[in-house]
mmCIF file of C-alpha atoms in Angstrom:
data_model
loop_
_atom_site.group_PDB
_atom_site.id
_atom_site.type_symbol
_atom_site.label_atom_id
_atom_site.label_comp_id
_atom_site.label_asym_id
_atom_site.label_seq_id
_atom_site.Cartn_x
_atom_site.Cartn_y
_atom_site.Cartn_z
ATOM 1 C CA MET T 59 30.079 189.721 125.080
ATOM 2 C CA LYS T 60 33.824 190.305 123.193
ATOM 3 C CA SER T 61 34.967 187.750 125.837
ATOM 4 C CA LEU T 62 32.237 184.788 123.933
ATOM 5 C CA LEU T 63 33.273 185.421 120.457
ATOM 6 C CA ASN T 64 36.989 185.240 121.813
ATOM 7 C CA ILE T 65 36.314 181.678 122.689
ATOM 8 C CA ARG T 66 34.396 181.442 119.016
ATOM 9 C CA TRP T 67 37.539 182.380 117.295
ATOM 10 C CA LEU T 68 39.359 179.650 119.248
ATOM 11 C CA LYS T 69 37.792 177.328 118.639
ATOM 12 C CA SER T 70 37.296 177.931 114.862
ATOM 13 C CA ILE T 71 41.317 177.989 114.793
ATOM 14 C CA ASN T 72 41.650 174.853 116.712
ATOM 15 C CA VAL T 73 39.178 173.142 113.914
ATOM 16 C CA VAL T 74 40.465 174.418 111.223
ATOM 17 C CA LEU T 75 43.793 172.775 112.997
ATOM 18 C CA LEU T 76 42.703 169.886 113.314
ATOM 19 C CA LEU T 77 40.879 169.665 110.138
ATOM 20 C CA MET T 78 45.071 170.783 108.509
ATOM 21 C CA VAL T 79 46.618 167.874 110.698
ATOM 22 C CA LEU T 80 44.110 165.381 110.414
ATOM 23 C CA SER T 81 44.575 166.370 105.964
ATOM 24 C CA LEU T 82 49.005 165.681 106.627
ATOM 25 C CA ILE T 83 48.425 161.986 108.080
ATOM 26 C CA PRO T 84 47.498 160.459 104.526
ATOM 27 C CA LEU T 85 49.724 162.907 103.239
ATOM 28 C CA SER T 86 52.995 162.033 105.135
ATOM 29 C CA ALA T 87 52.021 158.102 104.142
ATOM 30 C CA VAL T 88 52.066 158.699 101.261
ATOM 31 C CA SER T 89 54.857 160.137 101.372
ATOM 32 C CA GLU T 90 57.009 157.636 103.080
ATOM 33 C CA ASN T 91 55.931 155.306 100.776
ATOM 34 C CA VAL T 92 56.821 157.495 98.233
ATOM 35 C CA TYR T 93 60.661 157.096 99.824
ATOM 36 C CA ALA T 94 60.686 154.129 100.407
ATOM 37 C CA GLN T 95 59.934 152.924 97.131
ATOM 38 C CA GLN T 96 62.193 154.826 95.874
ATOM 39 C CA ASN T 97 64.577 153.652 97.877
ATOM 40 C CA VAL T 98 64.182 149.905 97.254
ATOM 41 C CA ASP T 99 64.754 151.058 92.812
ATOM 42 C CA GLN T 100 67.722 152.350 93.943
ATOM 43 C CA THR T 101 69.144 149.470 96.014
ATOM 44 C CA LEU T 102 67.895 146.671 93.702
ATOM 45 C CA LYS T 103 69.108 148.974 90.849
ATOM 46 C CA ALA T 104 72.489 149.770 92.763
ATOM 47 C CA SER T 105 72.535 145.712 93.654
ATOM 48 C CA PRO T 106 74.932 144.135 91.201
ATOM 49 C CA GLU T 107 74.225 140.348 91.103
ATOM 50 C CA LYS T 108 74.476 137.162 93.882
ATOM 51 C CA GLY T 109 74.460 138.720 97.208
ATOM 52 C CA ALA T 110 77.587 141.016 96.369
ATOM 53 C CA VAL T 111 77.938 145.165 98.890
ATOM 54 C CA PRO T 112 75.959 147.764 96.867
ATOM 55 C CA GLY T 113 77.392 150.863 97.051
ATOM 56 C CA GLY T 114 80.832 150.342 95.959
ATOM 57 C CA VAL T 115 82.108 151.818 99.459
ATOM 58 C CA SER T 116 83.403 148.954 100.729
ATOM 59 C CA GLY T 117 83.976 146.703 97.764
ATOM 60 C CA THR T 118 81.878 144.677 95.670
ATOM 61 C CA SER T 119 81.373 141.395 97.859
ATOM 62 C CA SER T 120 80.032 140.016 100.734
ATOM 63 C CA ASP T 121 82.122 139.473 103.153
ATOM 64 C CA SER T 122 79.616 137.829 104.816
ATOM 65 C CA GLN T 123 78.034 134.886 101.492
ATOM 66 C CA PHE T 124 82.044 135.212 100.660
ATOM 67 C CA TRP T 125 83.505 133.270 103.874
ATOM 68 C CA ARG T 126 79.941 131.709 104.471
ATOM 69 C CA GLN T 127 81.441 129.806 101.363
ATOM 70 C CA ILE T 128 85.125 129.422 102.536
ATOM 71 C CA ARG T 129 84.086 128.034 105.757
ATOM 72 C CA LYS T 130 81.466 125.598 104.097
ATOM 73 C CA GLY T 131 84.712 124.471 101.924
ATOM 74 C CA ALA T 132 84.904 126.214 98.883
ATOM 75 C CA THR T 133 88.211 125.598 97.218
ATOM 76 C CA GLY T 134 90.864 127.966 95.368
ATOM 77 C CA THR T 135 93.238 128.289 93.512
ATOM 78 C CA VAL T 136 96.765 127.896 94.740
ATOM 79 C CA SER T 137 100.165 127.823 92.836
ATOM 80 C CA ILE T 138 102.667 124.866 94.999
ATOM 81 C CA PRO T 139 101.982 121.966 93.819
ATOM 82 C CA ASP T 140 99.824 120.997 97.067
ATOM 83 C CA GLN T 141 96.738 121.777 95.634
ATOM 84 C CA LYS T 142 94.976 120.595 99.218
ATOM 85 C CA ALA T 143 96.309 123.934 100.141
ATOM 86 C CA GLY T 144 93.852 125.987 98.110
ATOM 87 C CA ILE T 145 90.337 124.470 101.213
ATOM 88 C CA LEU T 146 91.140 127.158 103.972
ATOM 89 C CA VAL T 147 89.008 125.787 105.615
ATOM 90 C CA GLN T 148 87.507 122.050 105.422
ATOM 91 C CA SER T 149 84.401 122.251 107.981
ATOM 92 C CA GLU T 150 84.448 117.965 107.834
ATOM 93 C CA GLY T 151 87.711 118.054 110.023
ATOM 94 C CA ASP T 152 84.916 119.401 112.951
ATOM 95 C CA LEU T 153 83.446 116.285 111.891
ATOM 96 C CA TRP T 154 86.220 114.407 112.605
ATOM 97 C CA ARG T 155 86.945 116.028 115.843
ATOM 98 C CA ALA T 156 83.453 115.777 117.058
ATOM 99 C CA VAL T 157 83.164 111.404 115.531
ATOM 100 C CA ARG T 158 86.892 110.931 117.454
ATOM 101 C CA ASN T 159 86.406 112.330 120.719
ATOM 102 C CA GLY T 160 83.279 111.431 120.576
ATOM 103 C CA PRO T 161 81.586 108.763 120.096
ATOM 104 C CA VAL T 162 84.701 106.410 119.329
ATOM 105 C CA SER T 163 86.280 107.007 121.661
ATOM 106 C CA LYS T 164 83.220 107.253 124.951
ATOM 107 C CA TYR T 165 81.657 103.918 123.401
ATOM 108 C CA GLY T 166 85.559 102.246 123.532
ATOM 109 C CA ALA T 167 86.093 102.874 126.916
ATOM 110 C CA TRP T 168 82.492 101.554 127.901
ATOM 111 C CA SER T 169 83.191 98.381 125.831
ATOM 112 C CA MET T 170 86.283 98.620 127.247
ATOM 113 C CA LEU T 171 85.256 98.235 130.896
ATOM 114 C CA GLY T 172 82.664 96.126 129.928
ATOM 115 C CA ILE T 173 84.411 93.220 128.447
ATOM 116 C CA PHE T 174 86.130 93.010 131.725
ATOM 117 C CA VAL T 175 83.077 93.598 134.030
ATOM 118 C CA LEU T 176 81.701 91.292 132.568
ATOM 119 C CA LEU T 177 84.963 88.545 132.536
ATOM 120 C CA LEU T 178 84.859 89.518 135.770
ATOM 121 C CA LEU T 179 81.340 87.853 136.061
ATOM 122 C CA PHE T 180 82.047 85.337 134.397
ATOM 123 C CA PHE T 181 84.708 84.599 136.082
ATOM 124 C CA THR T 182 83.130 85.036 140.004
ATOM 125 C CA ILE T 183 80.117 82.994 138.328
ATOM 126 C CA ARG T 184 81.431 80.354 136.424
ATOM 127 C CA GLY T 185 84.874 79.928 137.837
ATOM 128 C CA ARG T 186 88.327 78.314 136.621
ATOM 129 C CA ILE T 187 87.608 76.265 133.994
ATOM 130 C CA ARG T 188 88.956 73.354 135.155
ATOM 131 C CA ILE T 189 90.436 69.527 133.020
ATOM 132 C CA SER T 190 86.878 67.595 133.936
ATOM 133 C CA ALA T 191 88.613 64.349 133.588
ATOM 134 C CA GLY T 192 91.871 65.280 135.988
ATOM 135 C CA ILE T 193 96.056 65.885 134.387
ATOM 136 C CA SER T 194 96.784 63.205 132.528
ATOM 137 C CA SER T 195 100.346 61.940 132.226
ATOM 138 C CA GLU T 196 101.066 61.951 128.678
ATOM 139 C CA LYS T 197 101.416 65.316 126.801
ATOM 140 C CA ILE T 198 100.441 65.793 123.143
ATOM 141 C CA THR T 199 101.508 68.261 120.815
ATOM 142 C CA ARG T 200 98.864 71.152 120.042
ATOM 143 C CA PHE T 201 101.079 73.640 117.708
ATOM 144 C CA THR T 202 104.602 73.912 116.563
ATOM 145 C CA SER T 203 107.525 75.514 116.987
ATOM 146 C CA ILE T 204 106.656 78.040 113.124
ATOM 147 C CA GLU T 205 102.598 78.140 114.554
ATOM 148 C CA ARG T 206 104.031 79.392 118.117
ATOM 149 C CA ILE T 207 106.307 81.911 116.689
ATOM 150 C CA GLY T 208 103.973 82.857 114.083
ATOM 151 C CA HIS T 209 101.454 83.480 117.600
ATOM 152 C CA TRP T 210 103.561 85.082 119.403
ATOM 153 C CA LEU T 211 105.313 88.287 116.683
ATOM 154 C CA LEU T 212 101.434 88.748 115.933
ATOM 155 C CA ALA T 213 100.080 88.854 120.123
ATOM 156 C CA SER T 214 103.837 91.050 120.804
ATOM 157 C CA SER T 215 102.859 93.151 117.723
ATOM 158 C CA PHE T 216 99.194 94.566 118.920
ATOM 159 C CA ILE T 217 100.039 94.419 122.678
ATOM 160 C CA ILE T 218 102.067 97.464 121.674
ATOM 161 C CA LEU T 219 100.322 99.207 119.387
ATOM 162 C CA ALA T 220 97.632 98.238 121.778
ATOM 163 C CA ILE T 221 99.212 99.512 124.361
ATOM 164 C CA SER T 222 101.259 103.085 122.176
ATOM 165 C CA GLY T 223 97.752 103.657 119.784
ATOM 166 C CA LEU T 224 95.449 104.317 123.569
ATOM 167 C CA ASN T 225 97.710 105.913 124.641
ATOM 168 C CA ILE T 226 97.202 107.945 121.387
ATOM 169 C CA LEU T 227 93.275 108.676 122.395
ATOM 170 C CA TYR T 228 93.214 108.298 125.755
ATOM 171 C CA GLY T 229 96.490 109.106 127.416
ATOM 172 C CA ARG T 230 95.843 113.269 127.138
ATOM 173 C CA TYR T 231 93.063 113.381 129.712
ATOM 174 C CA ILE T 232 94.771 110.078 132.077
ATOM 175 C CA PHE T 233 98.367 110.889 132.406
ATOM 176 C CA PRO T 234 99.555 114.435 132.204
ATOM 177 C CA ASP T 235 99.266 115.887 135.620
ATOM 178 C CA ILE T 236 97.793 113.232 137.238
ATOM 179 C CA ILE T 237 100.611 110.060 136.829
ATOM 180 C CA MET T 238 103.862 111.979 135.245
ATOM 181 C CA SER T 239 104.054 115.971 134.417
ATOM 182 C CA LYS T 240 103.187 116.855 130.677
ATOM 183 C CA ALA T 241 107.198 116.287 128.841
ATOM 184 C CA MET T 242 107.312 113.584 130.884
ATOM 185 C CA PHE T 243 104.102 112.625 128.374
ATOM 186 C CA ALA T 244 104.709 114.141 125.777
ATOM 187 C CA SER T 245 108.401 112.851 125.700
ATOM 188 C CA MET T 246 107.057 109.213 126.020
ATOM 189 C CA SER T 247 104.090 109.906 123.844
ATOM 190 C CA ALA T 248 106.460 110.984 120.808
ATOM 191 C CA TYR T 249 108.791 107.162 121.568
ATOM 192 C CA LEU T 250 105.212 105.114 121.466
ATOM 193 C CA LYS T 251 104.432 106.672 118.605
ATOM 194 C CA ILE T 252 107.272 106.232 116.905
ATOM 195 C CA ALA T 253 107.295 102.493 117.716
ATOM 196 C CA HIS T 254 103.760 102.573 116.529
ATOM 197 C CA ASN T 255 104.554 103.262 113.217
ATOM 198 C CA TYR T 256 107.156 100.634 113.144
ATOM 199 C CA VAL T 257 105.667 97.365 114.953
ATOM 200 C CA ALA T 258 102.885 97.720 112.979
ATOM 201 C CA PHE T 259 105.530 96.611 110.163
ATOM 202 C CA SER T 260 105.796 93.480 112.496
ATOM 203 C CA PHE T 261 102.216 93.381 113.703
ATOM 204 C CA MET T 262 101.578 92.672 109.254
ATOM 205 C CA PHE T 263 104.623 89.787 109.664
ATOM 206 C CA GLY T 264 102.524 87.915 112.284
ATOM 207 C CA LEU T 265 99.573 88.408 110.656
ATOM 208 C CA ALA T 266 100.288 87.003 107.337
ATOM 209 C CA LEU T 267 102.090 83.849 109.228
ATOM 210 C CA VAL T 268 99.150 83.422 111.347
ATOM 211 C CA PHE T 269 97.257 82.684 108.384
ATOM 212 C CA ILE T 270 99.006 80.909 106.042
ATOM 213 C CA VAL T 271 99.529 78.114 108.792
ATOM 214 C CA TRP T 272 96.039 77.964 109.892
ATOM 215 C CA VAL T 273 93.925 79.048 107.476
ATOM 216 C CA ARG T 274 92.598 75.314 106.961
ATOM 217 C CA HIS T 275 91.991 74.752 110.562
ATOM 218 C CA ASN T 276 89.219 78.059 109.960
ATOM 219 C CA PHE T 277 87.546 77.589 107.100
ATOM 220 C CA PRO T 278 83.527 76.789 108.721
ATOM 221 C CA SER T 279 82.137 73.121 108.935
ATOM 222 C CA TRP T 280 78.811 71.874 110.391
ATOM 223 C CA ARG T 281 80.740 71.138 112.945
ATOM 224 C CA ASP T 282 80.637 74.696 114.458
ATOM 225 C CA ILE T 283 76.628 74.930 114.301
ATOM 226 C CA PRO T 284 76.325 71.890 117.945
ATOM 227 C CA TRP T 285 79.175 73.343 120.068
ATOM 228 C CA ILE T 286 77.876 77.033 119.258
ATOM 229 C CA LEU T 287 74.265 75.937 120.141
ATOM 230 C CA GLN T 288 75.681 74.154 123.251
ATOM 231 C CA GLY T 289 77.791 77.523 124.167
ATOM 232 C CA GLY T 290 81.258 75.859 123.616
ATOM 233 C CA GLY T 291 80.366 73.737 126.966
ATOM 234 C CA LEU T 292 81.817 76.422 128.865
ATOM 235 C CA PHE T 293 78.978 77.043 131.056
ATOM 236 C CA SER T 294 79.134 73.202 132.806
ATOM 237 C CA ASP T 295 82.242 70.658 133.540
ATOM 238 C CA LYS T 296 80.246 68.149 131.910
ATOM 239 C CA LEU T 297 79.733 68.930 128.432
ATOM 240 C CA HIS T 298 82.093 68.777 125.910
ATOM 241 C CA PRO T 299 81.004 69.583 122.326
ATOM 242 C CA HIS T 300 83.074 68.296 119.822
ATOM 243 C CA ALA T 301 86.283 70.095 117.997
ATOM 244 C CA LYS T 302 88.552 69.962 115.238
ATOM 245 C CA LYS T 303 91.612 71.514 116.070
ATOM 246 C CA PHE T 304 89.926 74.705 116.188
ATOM 247 C CA ASN T 305 86.137 75.039 117.736
ATOM 248 C CA ALA T 306 83.779 77.771 116.249
ATOM 249 C CA GLY T 307 85.347 80.448 118.864
ATOM 250 C CA GLN T 308 88.212 80.117 117.307
ATOM 251 C CA LYS T 309 87.397 80.009 114.500
ATOM 252 C CA LEU T 310 85.157 83.308 115.395
ATOM 253 C CA ILE T 311 88.996 85.356 117.049
ATOM 254 C CA PHE T 312 90.190 83.177 113.904
ATOM 255 C CA TRP T 313 88.595 85.481 110.662
ATOM 256 C CA LEU T 314 87.560 88.954 113.476
ATOM 257 C CA THR T 315 92.087 88.684 113.776
ATOM 258 C CA ILE T 316 92.450 88.037 109.923
ATOM 259 C CA LEU T 317 90.012 89.965 108.762
ATOM 260 C CA GLY T 318 90.767 92.761 111.829
ATOM 261 C CA GLY T 319 93.851 93.071 111.535
ATOM 262 C CA VAL T 320 94.243 93.888 107.439
ATOM 263 C CA SER T 321 91.972 96.408 107.815
ATOM 264 C CA LEU T 322 93.529 97.755 110.613
ATOM 265 C CA SER T 323 96.664 96.937 108.621
ATOM 266 C CA VAL T 324 94.999 99.304 105.335
ATOM 267 C CA SER T 325 93.892 102.076 107.404
ATOM 268 C CA GLY T 326 97.157 102.178 109.178
ATOM 269 C CA TRP T 327 99.361 102.733 106.053
ATOM 270 C CA SER T 328 96.815 105.358 104.528
ATOM 271 C CA LEU T 329 97.890 107.159 107.662
ATOM 272 C CA LEU T 330 101.768 106.182 107.736
ATOM 273 C CA PHE T 331 102.184 107.891 104.229
ATOM 274 C CA PRO T 332 99.637 110.378 103.663
ATOM 275 C CA TYR T 333 97.349 112.063 101.010
ATOM 276 C CA THR T 334 99.229 108.849 98.899
ATOM 277 C CA THR T 335 96.026 106.363 98.947
ATOM 278 C CA SER T 336 92.754 106.378 97.949
ATOM 279 C CA PHE T 337 91.467 103.119 100.311
ATOM 280 C CA PHE T 338 87.429 104.548 101.540
ATOM 281 C CA SER T 339 87.049 105.847 97.451
ATOM 282 C CA ASP T 340 88.295 102.978 96.443
ATOM 283 C CA THR T 341 85.514 100.741 99.439
ATOM 284 C CA PHE T 342 83.283 102.919 99.055
ATOM 285 C CA ALA T 343 82.978 103.065 94.726
ATOM 286 C CA LEU T 344 82.739 98.834 95.636
ATOM 287 C CA LEU T 345 79.981 98.933 97.830
ATOM 288 C CA ASN T 346 78.022 101.297 95.680
ATOM 289 C CA THR T 347 78.729 99.319 92.798
ATOM 290 C CA LEU T 348 77.700 96.074 94.733
ATOM 291 C CA PHE T 349 74.593 97.042 96.959
ATOM 292 C CA GLY T 350 73.814 100.411 95.778
ATOM 293 C CA LEU T 351 74.471 103.050 99.222
ATOM 294 C CA GLY T 352 75.136 105.880 97.896
ATOM 295 C CA LEU T 353 78.147 106.345 99.923
ATOM 296 C CA PRO T 354 80.479 109.853 99.086
ATOM 297 C CA GLU T 355 83.129 108.216 95.972
ATOM 298 C CA ASN T 356 85.287 111.497 95.557
ATOM 299 C CA LEU T 357 86.569 112.303 98.710
ATOM 300 C CA THR T 358 89.464 114.640 99.188
ATOM 301 C CA THR T 359 92.616 113.704 100.850
ATOM 302 C CA ILE T 360 92.126 115.018 103.301
ATOM 303 C CA GLN T 361 88.635 112.906 103.922
ATOM 304 C CA GLU T 362 90.561 110.338 103.318
ATOM 305 C CA GLN T 363 93.115 110.850 106.097
ATOM 306 C CA GLN T 364 90.071 111.535 108.320
ATOM 307 C CA PHE T 365 87.734 108.106 107.642
ATOM 308 C CA ALA T 366 91.686 105.948 107.823
ATOM 309 C CA SER T 367 91.630 107.507 111.265
ATOM 310 C CA ILE T 368 88.090 107.550 112.831
ATOM 311 C CA TRP T 369 87.970 103.421 111.336
ATOM 312 C CA HIS T 370 91.415 102.917 112.780
ATOM 313 C CA GLY T 371 90.912 103.674 115.910
ATOM 314 C CA ALA T 372 87.340 101.936 115.999
ATOM 315 C CA MET T 373 88.749 98.894 114.860
ATOM 316 C CA GLY T 374 91.026 98.931 117.149
ATOM 317 C CA LEU T 375 89.828 99.103 120.037
ATOM 318 C CA PHE T 376 86.968 96.427 119.084
ATOM 319 C CA LEU T 377 90.186 93.931 118.163
ATOM 320 C CA THR T 378 90.955 95.403 121.566
ATOM 321 C CA ILE T 379 88.276 94.288 123.139
ATOM 322 C CA ILE T 380 88.142 91.020 121.812
ATOM 323 C CA ILE T 381 91.430 89.988 122.131
ATOM 324 C CA ILE T 382 91.135 89.930 125.704
ATOM 325 C CA ALA T 383 88.521 87.717 126.234
ATOM 326 C CA HIS T 384 90.906 85.880 124.014
ATOM 327 C CA ILE T 385 93.361 86.435 126.096
ATOM 328 C CA TYR T 386 91.323 85.770 129.133
ATOM 329 C CA ILE T 387 89.948 82.883 127.985
ATOM 330 C CA GLY T 388 93.451 81.360 126.776
ATOM 331 C CA SER T 389 94.924 82.228 130.397
ATOM 332 C CA ILE T 390 93.237 82.214 133.550
ATOM 333 C CA GLY T 391 90.204 81.874 132.192
ATOM 334 C CA MET T 392 91.054 77.689 131.304
ATOM 335 C CA GLN T 393 92.787 75.261 133.203
ATOM 336 C CA GLY T 394 95.924 73.714 129.977
ATOM 337 C CA ALA T 395 95.145 76.071 127.550
ATOM 338 C CA PHE T 396 98.122 78.248 128.026
ATOM 339 C CA SER T 397 100.492 75.642 127.668
ATOM 340 C CA ALA T 398 98.927 74.701 123.412
ATOM 341 C CA VAL T 399 101.247 78.148 122.711
ATOM 342 C CA GLY T 400 103.481 78.333 125.578
ATOM 343 C CA SER T 401 105.236 75.166 124.649
ATOM 344 C CA GLY T 402 103.389 73.141 122.453
ATOM 345 C CA GLN T 403 102.522 70.295 124.178
ATOM 346 C CA VAL T 404 99.551 70.167 125.819
ATOM 347 C CA ASP T 405 97.759 67.550 128.414
ATOM 348 C CA LEU T 406 96.244 64.667 126.920
ATOM 349 C CA ASN T 407 93.032 64.834 128.842
ATOM 350 C CA TRP T 408 92.168 68.232 128.171
ATOM 351 C CA ALA T 409 92.514 67.755 124.344
ATOM 352 C CA LYS T 410 89.908 65.182 124.864
ATOM 353 C CA GLU T 411 87.937 67.394 126.655
ATOM 354 C CA HIS T 412 88.411 70.339 124.738
ATOM 355 C CA HIS T 413 89.106 69.163 120.873
ATOM 356 C CA ASP T 414 88.443 65.891 120.370
ATOM 357 C CA LEU T 415 88.208 65.183 116.772
ATOM 358 C CA TRP T 416 91.090 66.655 116.260
ATOM 359 C CA VAL T 417 93.318 63.816 118.954
ATOM 360 C CA GLU T 418 91.457 61.356 116.921
ATOM 361 C CA GLU T 419 92.887 62.459 113.450
ATOM 362 C CA VAL T 420 96.898 62.914 115.415
ATOM 363 C CA LEU T 421 96.567 59.398 117.160
ATOM 364 C CA GLU T 422 94.954 57.613 114.253
ATOM 365 C CA LYS T 423 98.483 59.265 112.407
ATOM 366 C CA GLN T 424 100.309 57.818 114.667
ATOM 367 C CA GLU T 425 99.233 54.573 114.499
ATOM 368 C CA LYS T 426 98.911 54.664 110.638
ATOM 369 C CA LEU T 427 103.293 55.642 111.224
ATOM 370 C CA LYS T 428 103.334 52.974 113.876
ATOM 371 C CA GLU T 429 102.473 50.406 111.311
ATOM 372 C CA THR T 430 103.989 51.819 108.445
ATOM 373 C CA PRO T 431 107.133 49.383 107.648
ATOM 374 C CA THR T 432 110.047 50.716 107.995
ATOM 375 C CA PRO T 433 112.164 50.046 105.385
ATOM 376 C CA GLY T 434 114.983 48.359 106.104
ATOM 377 C CA PRO T 435 119.379 48.498 104.879
ATOM 378 C CA ALA T 436 119.315 47.596 100.800
ATOM 379 C CA GLU T 437 120.836 44.333 100.431
ATOM 380 C CA MET D 124 108.837 78.551 126.223
ATOM 381 C CA ARG D 125 111.517 79.358 123.593
ATOM 382 C CA GLU D 126 109.215 80.380 121.099
ATOM 383 C CA ILE D 127 107.771 83.230 122.963
ATOM 384 C CA ILE D 128 110.725 84.799 123.047
ATOM 385 C CA ILE D 129 111.685 84.367 119.096
ATOM 386 C CA GLY D 130 107.969 85.859 118.755
ATOM 387 C CA ILE D 131 109.810 88.980 120.783
ATOM 388 C CA VAL D 132 112.853 89.360 119.102
ATOM 389 C CA CYS D 133 111.277 88.736 115.429
ATOM 390 C CA MET D 134 108.324 91.572 116.305
ATOM 391 C CA VAL D 135 111.716 93.649 117.277
ATOM 392 C CA VAL D 136 114.142 92.977 114.275
ATOM 393 C CA ILE D 137 111.036 93.346 111.779
ATOM 394 C CA ALA D 138 110.399 96.819 113.554
ATOM 395 C CA VAL D 139 114.110 97.786 113.607
ATOM 396 C CA ALA D 140 114.406 96.471 109.961
ATOM 397 C CA SER D 141 111.084 98.469 109.123
ATOM 398 C CA SER D 142 112.628 101.769 110.505
ATOM 399 C CA LEU D 143 116.288 101.126 108.592
ATOM 400 C CA ILE D 144 114.646 100.686 104.811
ATOM 401 C CA LEU D 145 111.638 103.500 105.561
ATOM 402 C CA ASP D 146 114.073 105.890 106.259
ATOM 403 C CA ALA D 147 116.338 105.084 104.092
ATOM 404 C CA VAL D 148 113.979 106.252 101.293
ATOM 405 C CA ASP D 149 114.147 109.382 98.905
ATOM 406 C CA TYR D 150 111.123 110.402 99.127
ATOM 407 C CA SER D 151 111.794 113.333 97.404
ATOM 408 C CA SER D 152 111.672 111.275 94.354
ATOM 409 C CA LYS D 153 107.847 111.563 94.584
ATOM 410 C CA THR D 154 106.383 114.551 95.559
ATOM 411 C CA THR D 155 102.598 114.250 93.924
ATOM 412 C CA TYR D 156 100.255 112.128 93.334
ATOM 413 C CA THR D 157 97.565 112.103 91.000
ATOM 414 C CA SER D 158 93.732 110.216 92.350
ATOM 415 C CA LYS D 159 90.904 109.350 89.914
ATOM 416 C CA ASN D 160 89.467 112.722 91.229
ATOM 417 C CA ASN D 161 92.208 114.589 89.929
ATOM 418 C CA THR D 162 93.801 116.215 92.979
ATOM 419 C CA VAL D 163 97.124 116.438 93.497
ATOM 420 C CA ARG D 164 99.512 115.755 95.800
ATOM 421 C CA LEU D 165 102.003 115.916 97.948
#
């Protein structure tokens, strides 16, 4: 009986304890809420505005906010004249490097390989374009001395610029530890860079000379349309579309060389004399005015250099590809073509097949000169 | 062929002349450059 009473007593204690525990749960929840609320209130009270760190223990500025702004290119002030030193991290540099070492290098290499494959394919299928009527015994003057000097000044400059430029873009992937030592590659690159800088002026002179002597023959005309439609006669020995001194293909090469060359010269000038030009800001402003493109006009000095670098590389690769095709058709691709810029004299049959209208003009002039009576000695 | 050699010689002469002229320029006379967005440049 006594044990029975003890059990009941224990049970009642258990019930009381259970009730007490249960009653504490909502109380603790409430107290936690209150405590949390107090913390929030304290934090809000202590937290200064604009994300600064509360508490004042490690300073009141948030390091993460601070470095985030620096990383985004926040500009500070410096007491030296070079204000660009106020930018610690220039984020556009990442983009510049990614574009230069990515698409520009990658597609440039593939395009160069592509043009070689295309020309090899064309040569394999079509072979050398020969003079259909055979070699004549007569010659005709195609280019004068000054025209040929201009051509070779431009050509020799471009070859050196292309080789030294390609070394800047691809040299590090090809030469060090594979073909030569790192030290030798460094020396070679340094000399090539010096050559690139100064031969650039020879290129500009050559470009100007070629433009002056050939521009009047290179304006588009309606005769270019049938020439283009017939593929310039490149795919058949029997097809010889009419052309004056320069055909549509040569006119295209001429304008690509002139416009591309000017563009290369201008962007190269920016790189030669860094931080002294605003060519891209000005160009973007002009494009915005003409076409409303919304391009950035207030570029920083570093951005100007980065745009110039990317454009110079891409345009250099583009012109190199064009000139590879030009060299092919002017040498092994076509019989009798090289002598035009070599000796200046071309085979008459070659001239009649590729520039018949020009031959007619030249022969007419020669006939008129023969008909004009030479003045006799004064009596 | 003579014109090829003359063209190459012209290329070398212009490049050398450019290097001599540019090396003779006193760059210290121009230490700053102000663009339209008012950035002072070296």
